[in-house]
Tab-separated table of C-alpha atoms in Angstrom:
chain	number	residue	atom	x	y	z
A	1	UNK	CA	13.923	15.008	0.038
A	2	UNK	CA	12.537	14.286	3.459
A	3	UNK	CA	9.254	12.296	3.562
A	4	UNK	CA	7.581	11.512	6.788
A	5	UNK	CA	5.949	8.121	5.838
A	6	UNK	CA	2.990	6.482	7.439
A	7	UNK	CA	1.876	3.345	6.633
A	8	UNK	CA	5.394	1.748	6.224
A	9	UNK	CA	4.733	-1.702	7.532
A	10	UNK	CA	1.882	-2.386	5.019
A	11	UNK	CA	2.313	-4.271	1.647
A	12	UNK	CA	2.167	-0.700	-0.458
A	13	UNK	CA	4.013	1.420	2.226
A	14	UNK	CA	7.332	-0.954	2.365
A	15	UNK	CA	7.689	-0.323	-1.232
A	16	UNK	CA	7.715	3.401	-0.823
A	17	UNK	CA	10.102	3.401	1.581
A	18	UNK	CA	12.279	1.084	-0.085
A	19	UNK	CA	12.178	3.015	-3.656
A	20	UNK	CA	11.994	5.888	-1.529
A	21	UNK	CA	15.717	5.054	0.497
A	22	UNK	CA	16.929	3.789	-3.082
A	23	UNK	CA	16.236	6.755	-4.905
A	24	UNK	CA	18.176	8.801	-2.171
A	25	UNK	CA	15.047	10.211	0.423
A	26	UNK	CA	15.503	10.705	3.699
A	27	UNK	CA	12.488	9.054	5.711
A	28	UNK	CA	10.951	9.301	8.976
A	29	UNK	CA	8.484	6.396	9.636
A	30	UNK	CA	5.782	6.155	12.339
A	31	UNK	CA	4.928	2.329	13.551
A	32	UNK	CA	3.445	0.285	15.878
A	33	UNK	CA	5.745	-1.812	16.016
A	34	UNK	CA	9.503	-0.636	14.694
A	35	UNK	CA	10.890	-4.940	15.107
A	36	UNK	CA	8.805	-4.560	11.860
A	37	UNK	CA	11.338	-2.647	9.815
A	38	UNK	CA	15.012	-3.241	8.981
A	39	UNK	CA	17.128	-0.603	10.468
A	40	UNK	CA	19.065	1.221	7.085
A	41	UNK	CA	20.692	4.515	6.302
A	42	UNK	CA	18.637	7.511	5.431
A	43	UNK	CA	15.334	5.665	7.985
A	44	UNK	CA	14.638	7.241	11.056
A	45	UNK	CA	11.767	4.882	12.698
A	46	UNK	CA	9.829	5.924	15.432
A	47	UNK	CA	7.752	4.155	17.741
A	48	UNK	CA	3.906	5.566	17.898
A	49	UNK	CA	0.481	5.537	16.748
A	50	UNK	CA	-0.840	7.981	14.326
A	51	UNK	CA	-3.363	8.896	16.380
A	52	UNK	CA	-1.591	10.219	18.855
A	53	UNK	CA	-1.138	13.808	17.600
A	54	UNK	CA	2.536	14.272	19.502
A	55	UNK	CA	3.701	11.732	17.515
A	56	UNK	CA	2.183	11.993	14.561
A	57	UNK	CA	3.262	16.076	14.706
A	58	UNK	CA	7.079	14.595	15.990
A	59	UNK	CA	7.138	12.005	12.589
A	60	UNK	CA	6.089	14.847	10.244
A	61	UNK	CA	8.233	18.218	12.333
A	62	UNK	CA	11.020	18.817	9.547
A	63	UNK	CA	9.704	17.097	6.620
A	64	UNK	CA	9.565	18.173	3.303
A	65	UNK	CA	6.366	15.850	2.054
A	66	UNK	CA	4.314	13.641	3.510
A	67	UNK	CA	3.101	9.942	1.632
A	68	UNK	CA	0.232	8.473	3.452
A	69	UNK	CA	-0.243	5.087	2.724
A	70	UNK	CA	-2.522	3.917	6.331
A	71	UNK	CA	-4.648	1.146	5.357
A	72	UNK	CA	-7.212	-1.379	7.482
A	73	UNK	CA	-7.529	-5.149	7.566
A	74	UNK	CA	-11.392	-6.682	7.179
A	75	UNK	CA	-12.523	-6.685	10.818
A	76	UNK	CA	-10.559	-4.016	12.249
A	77	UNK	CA	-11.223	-0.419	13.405
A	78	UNK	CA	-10.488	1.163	10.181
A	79	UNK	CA	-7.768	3.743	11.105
A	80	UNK	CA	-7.742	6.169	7.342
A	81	UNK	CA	-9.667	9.404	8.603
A	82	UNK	CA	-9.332	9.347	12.040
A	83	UNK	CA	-5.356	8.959	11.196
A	84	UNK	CA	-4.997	11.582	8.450
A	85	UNK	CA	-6.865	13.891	10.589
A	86	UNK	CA	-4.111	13.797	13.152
A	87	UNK	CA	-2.118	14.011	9.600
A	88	UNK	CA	-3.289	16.970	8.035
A	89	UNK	CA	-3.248	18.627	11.318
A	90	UNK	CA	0.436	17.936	12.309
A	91	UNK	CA	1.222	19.357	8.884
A	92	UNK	CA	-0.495	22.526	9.224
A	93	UNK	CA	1.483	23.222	12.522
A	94	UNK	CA	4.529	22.502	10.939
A	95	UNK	CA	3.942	24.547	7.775
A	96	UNK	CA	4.449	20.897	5.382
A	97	UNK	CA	2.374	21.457	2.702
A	98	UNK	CA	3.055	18.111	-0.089
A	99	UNK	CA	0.306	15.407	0.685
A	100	UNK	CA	0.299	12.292	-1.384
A	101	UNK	CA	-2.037	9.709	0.381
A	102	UNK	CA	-3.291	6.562	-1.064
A	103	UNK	CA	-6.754	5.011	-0.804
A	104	UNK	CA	-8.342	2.595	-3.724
A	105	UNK	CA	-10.685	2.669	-6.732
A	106	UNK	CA	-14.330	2.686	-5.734
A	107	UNK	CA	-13.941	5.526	-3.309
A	108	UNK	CA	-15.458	8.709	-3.689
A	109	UNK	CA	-16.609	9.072	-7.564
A	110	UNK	CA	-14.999	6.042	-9.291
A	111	UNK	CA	-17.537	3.146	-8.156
A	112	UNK	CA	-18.382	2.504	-11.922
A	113	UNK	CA	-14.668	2.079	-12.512
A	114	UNK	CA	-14.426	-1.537	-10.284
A	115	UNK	CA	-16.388	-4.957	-10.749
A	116	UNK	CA	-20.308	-5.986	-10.301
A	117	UNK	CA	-17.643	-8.180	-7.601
A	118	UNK	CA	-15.848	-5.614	-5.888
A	119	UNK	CA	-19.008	-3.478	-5.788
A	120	UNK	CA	-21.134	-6.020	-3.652
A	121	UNK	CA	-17.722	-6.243	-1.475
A	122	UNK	CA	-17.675	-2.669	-0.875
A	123	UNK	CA	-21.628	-2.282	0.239
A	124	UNK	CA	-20.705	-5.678	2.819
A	125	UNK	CA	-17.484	-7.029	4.246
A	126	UNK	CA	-15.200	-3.854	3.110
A	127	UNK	CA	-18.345	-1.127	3.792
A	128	UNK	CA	-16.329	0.471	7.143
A	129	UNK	CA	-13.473	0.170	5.020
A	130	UNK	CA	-14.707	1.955	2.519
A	131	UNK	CA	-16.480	4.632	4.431
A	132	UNK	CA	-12.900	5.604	6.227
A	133	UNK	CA	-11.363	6.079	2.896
A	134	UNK	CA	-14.094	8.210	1.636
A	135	UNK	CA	-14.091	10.252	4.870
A	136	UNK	CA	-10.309	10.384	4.527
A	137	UNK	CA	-10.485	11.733	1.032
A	138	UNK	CA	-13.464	14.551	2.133
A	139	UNK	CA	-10.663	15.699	4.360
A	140	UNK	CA	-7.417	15.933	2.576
A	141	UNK	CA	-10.089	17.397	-0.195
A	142	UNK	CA	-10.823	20.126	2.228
A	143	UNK	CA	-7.210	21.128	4.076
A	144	UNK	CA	-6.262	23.582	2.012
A	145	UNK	CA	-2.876	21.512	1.377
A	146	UNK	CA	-0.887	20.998	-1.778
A	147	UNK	CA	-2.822	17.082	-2.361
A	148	UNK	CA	-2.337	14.105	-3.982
A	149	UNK	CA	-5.029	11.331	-3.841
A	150	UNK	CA	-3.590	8.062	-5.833
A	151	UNK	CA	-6.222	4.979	-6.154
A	152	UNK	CA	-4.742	2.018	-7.124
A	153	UNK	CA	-6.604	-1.019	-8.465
A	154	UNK	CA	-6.238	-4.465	-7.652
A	155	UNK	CA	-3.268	-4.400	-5.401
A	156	UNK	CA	-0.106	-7.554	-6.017
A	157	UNK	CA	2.554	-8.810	-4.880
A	158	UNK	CA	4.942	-8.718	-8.306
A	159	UNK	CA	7.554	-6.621	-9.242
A	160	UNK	CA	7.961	-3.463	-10.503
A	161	UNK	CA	7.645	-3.373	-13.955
A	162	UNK	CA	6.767	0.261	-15.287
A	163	UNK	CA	3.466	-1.165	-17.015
A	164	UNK	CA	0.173	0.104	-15.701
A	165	UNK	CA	-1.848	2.601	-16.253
A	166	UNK	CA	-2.961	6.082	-14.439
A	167	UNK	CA	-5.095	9.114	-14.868
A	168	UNK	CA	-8.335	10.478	-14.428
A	169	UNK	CA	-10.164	9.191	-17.076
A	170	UNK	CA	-13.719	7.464	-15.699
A	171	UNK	CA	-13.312	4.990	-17.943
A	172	UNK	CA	-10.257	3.703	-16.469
A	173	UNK	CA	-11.355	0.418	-15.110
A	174	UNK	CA	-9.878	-1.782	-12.329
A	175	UNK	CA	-7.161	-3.947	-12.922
A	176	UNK	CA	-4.743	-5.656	-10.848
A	177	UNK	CA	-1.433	-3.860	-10.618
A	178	UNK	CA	1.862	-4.539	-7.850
A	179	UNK	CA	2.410	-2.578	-5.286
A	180	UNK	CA	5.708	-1.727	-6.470
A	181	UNK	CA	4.317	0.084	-9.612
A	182	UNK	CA	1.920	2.265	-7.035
A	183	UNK	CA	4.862	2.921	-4.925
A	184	UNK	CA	7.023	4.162	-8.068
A	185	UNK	CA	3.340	6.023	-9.020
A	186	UNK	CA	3.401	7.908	-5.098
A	187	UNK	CA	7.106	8.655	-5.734
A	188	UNK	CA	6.945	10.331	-8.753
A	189	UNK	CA	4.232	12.525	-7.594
A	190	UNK	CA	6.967	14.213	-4.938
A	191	UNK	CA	8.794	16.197	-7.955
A	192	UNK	CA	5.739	16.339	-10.680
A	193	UNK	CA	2.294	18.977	-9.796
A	194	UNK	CA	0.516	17.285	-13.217
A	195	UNK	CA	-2.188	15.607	-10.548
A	196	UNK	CA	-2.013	18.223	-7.850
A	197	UNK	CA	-5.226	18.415	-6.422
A	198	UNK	CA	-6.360	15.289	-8.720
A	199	UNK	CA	-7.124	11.680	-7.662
A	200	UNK	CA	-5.319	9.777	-10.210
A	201	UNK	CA	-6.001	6.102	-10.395
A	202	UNK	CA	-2.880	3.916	-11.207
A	203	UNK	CA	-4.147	0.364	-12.625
């Protein structure tokens, strides 16, 4: 399949595009900064911001899916809605329907489902943060597109095991899970409609 990928240079977006080029995809990959990414067979990178609409439209023209996997570091201008805006439109004018996007427990409904800890961290340091993502999932929610929205939990650095947990059971709490794990998660949701138009959490 082709995937136009954004996010790729972030901790949960070079695993997707790893797994992604392993399991045989094709991917197109929008960054900043392309000295970030290994040139490999089956990547085409190119060199843009996702809010730029030309490019973001140029990433996605051809495409079978997208993954969206944008994400914001404490103390920057938190890039999610604005970003799958441009998103969501470049796929309507290119008739790409598949969305799977990630954003975290604690957005939207699931706030009981993360700690007393994570809670406080939410309504203080990670507040814009959190308001981006919430935005961002009010407007996948309302494209009209075949969606995907996958919250992880606790996000690591270990390998891919095969062990965690997902579904949409509120009483799924937050636990730490790798990256890799989320990535496989995203992947699997390319050739599987079980969540379509679901939120899954994958802990």
């Amino acid at each position: 399949m082709q995937i136009a990928l954004f996010g790729a240079t972030g901790g949960t977006g070079q695993q997707v595009l790893e797994q992604a080029l392993a399991s045989g995809h094709t991917v197109t990959a929008l960054v900043r900064d392309p000295a970030k990414i290994e040139a490999r067979p089956g990547l085409d990178v190119l060199c843009g911001d996702v809010l730029d609409q030309e490019a973001t439209s140029r990433c996605i023209q051809g495409s079978a899916a997208v993954i969206c996997v944008l994400g914001s570091g404490v103390g920057a201008e938190p890039v999610e809605a604005q970003g799958t805006q441009r998103i969501l439109e470049a796929m309507k004018s290119n008739g790409v329907r598949r969305l799977v996007a990630v954003t975290s427990l604690g957005v939207g409904d699931t706030r009981a489902q993360v700690s007393a800890e994570f809670q406080r961290a939410m309504d203080t340091v990670l507040q814009p943060i959190i308001a981006a993502k919430t935005e961002q999932e009010r407007l996948i929610r309302a494209s009209g597109l075949d969606w995907t929205i996958v919250r992880p939990g606790g996000l690591g650095d270990g390998p891919r095991t095969g062990d965690y947990r997902s579904g949409t059971d509120p009483t799924l709490m937050a636990g730490l899970v790798s990256r890799a794990d989320v990535a496989e998660f995203v992947l699997r949701q390319l050739s599987d409609d079980s969540y379509l138009h679901r939120c899954p959490a994958v802990t």
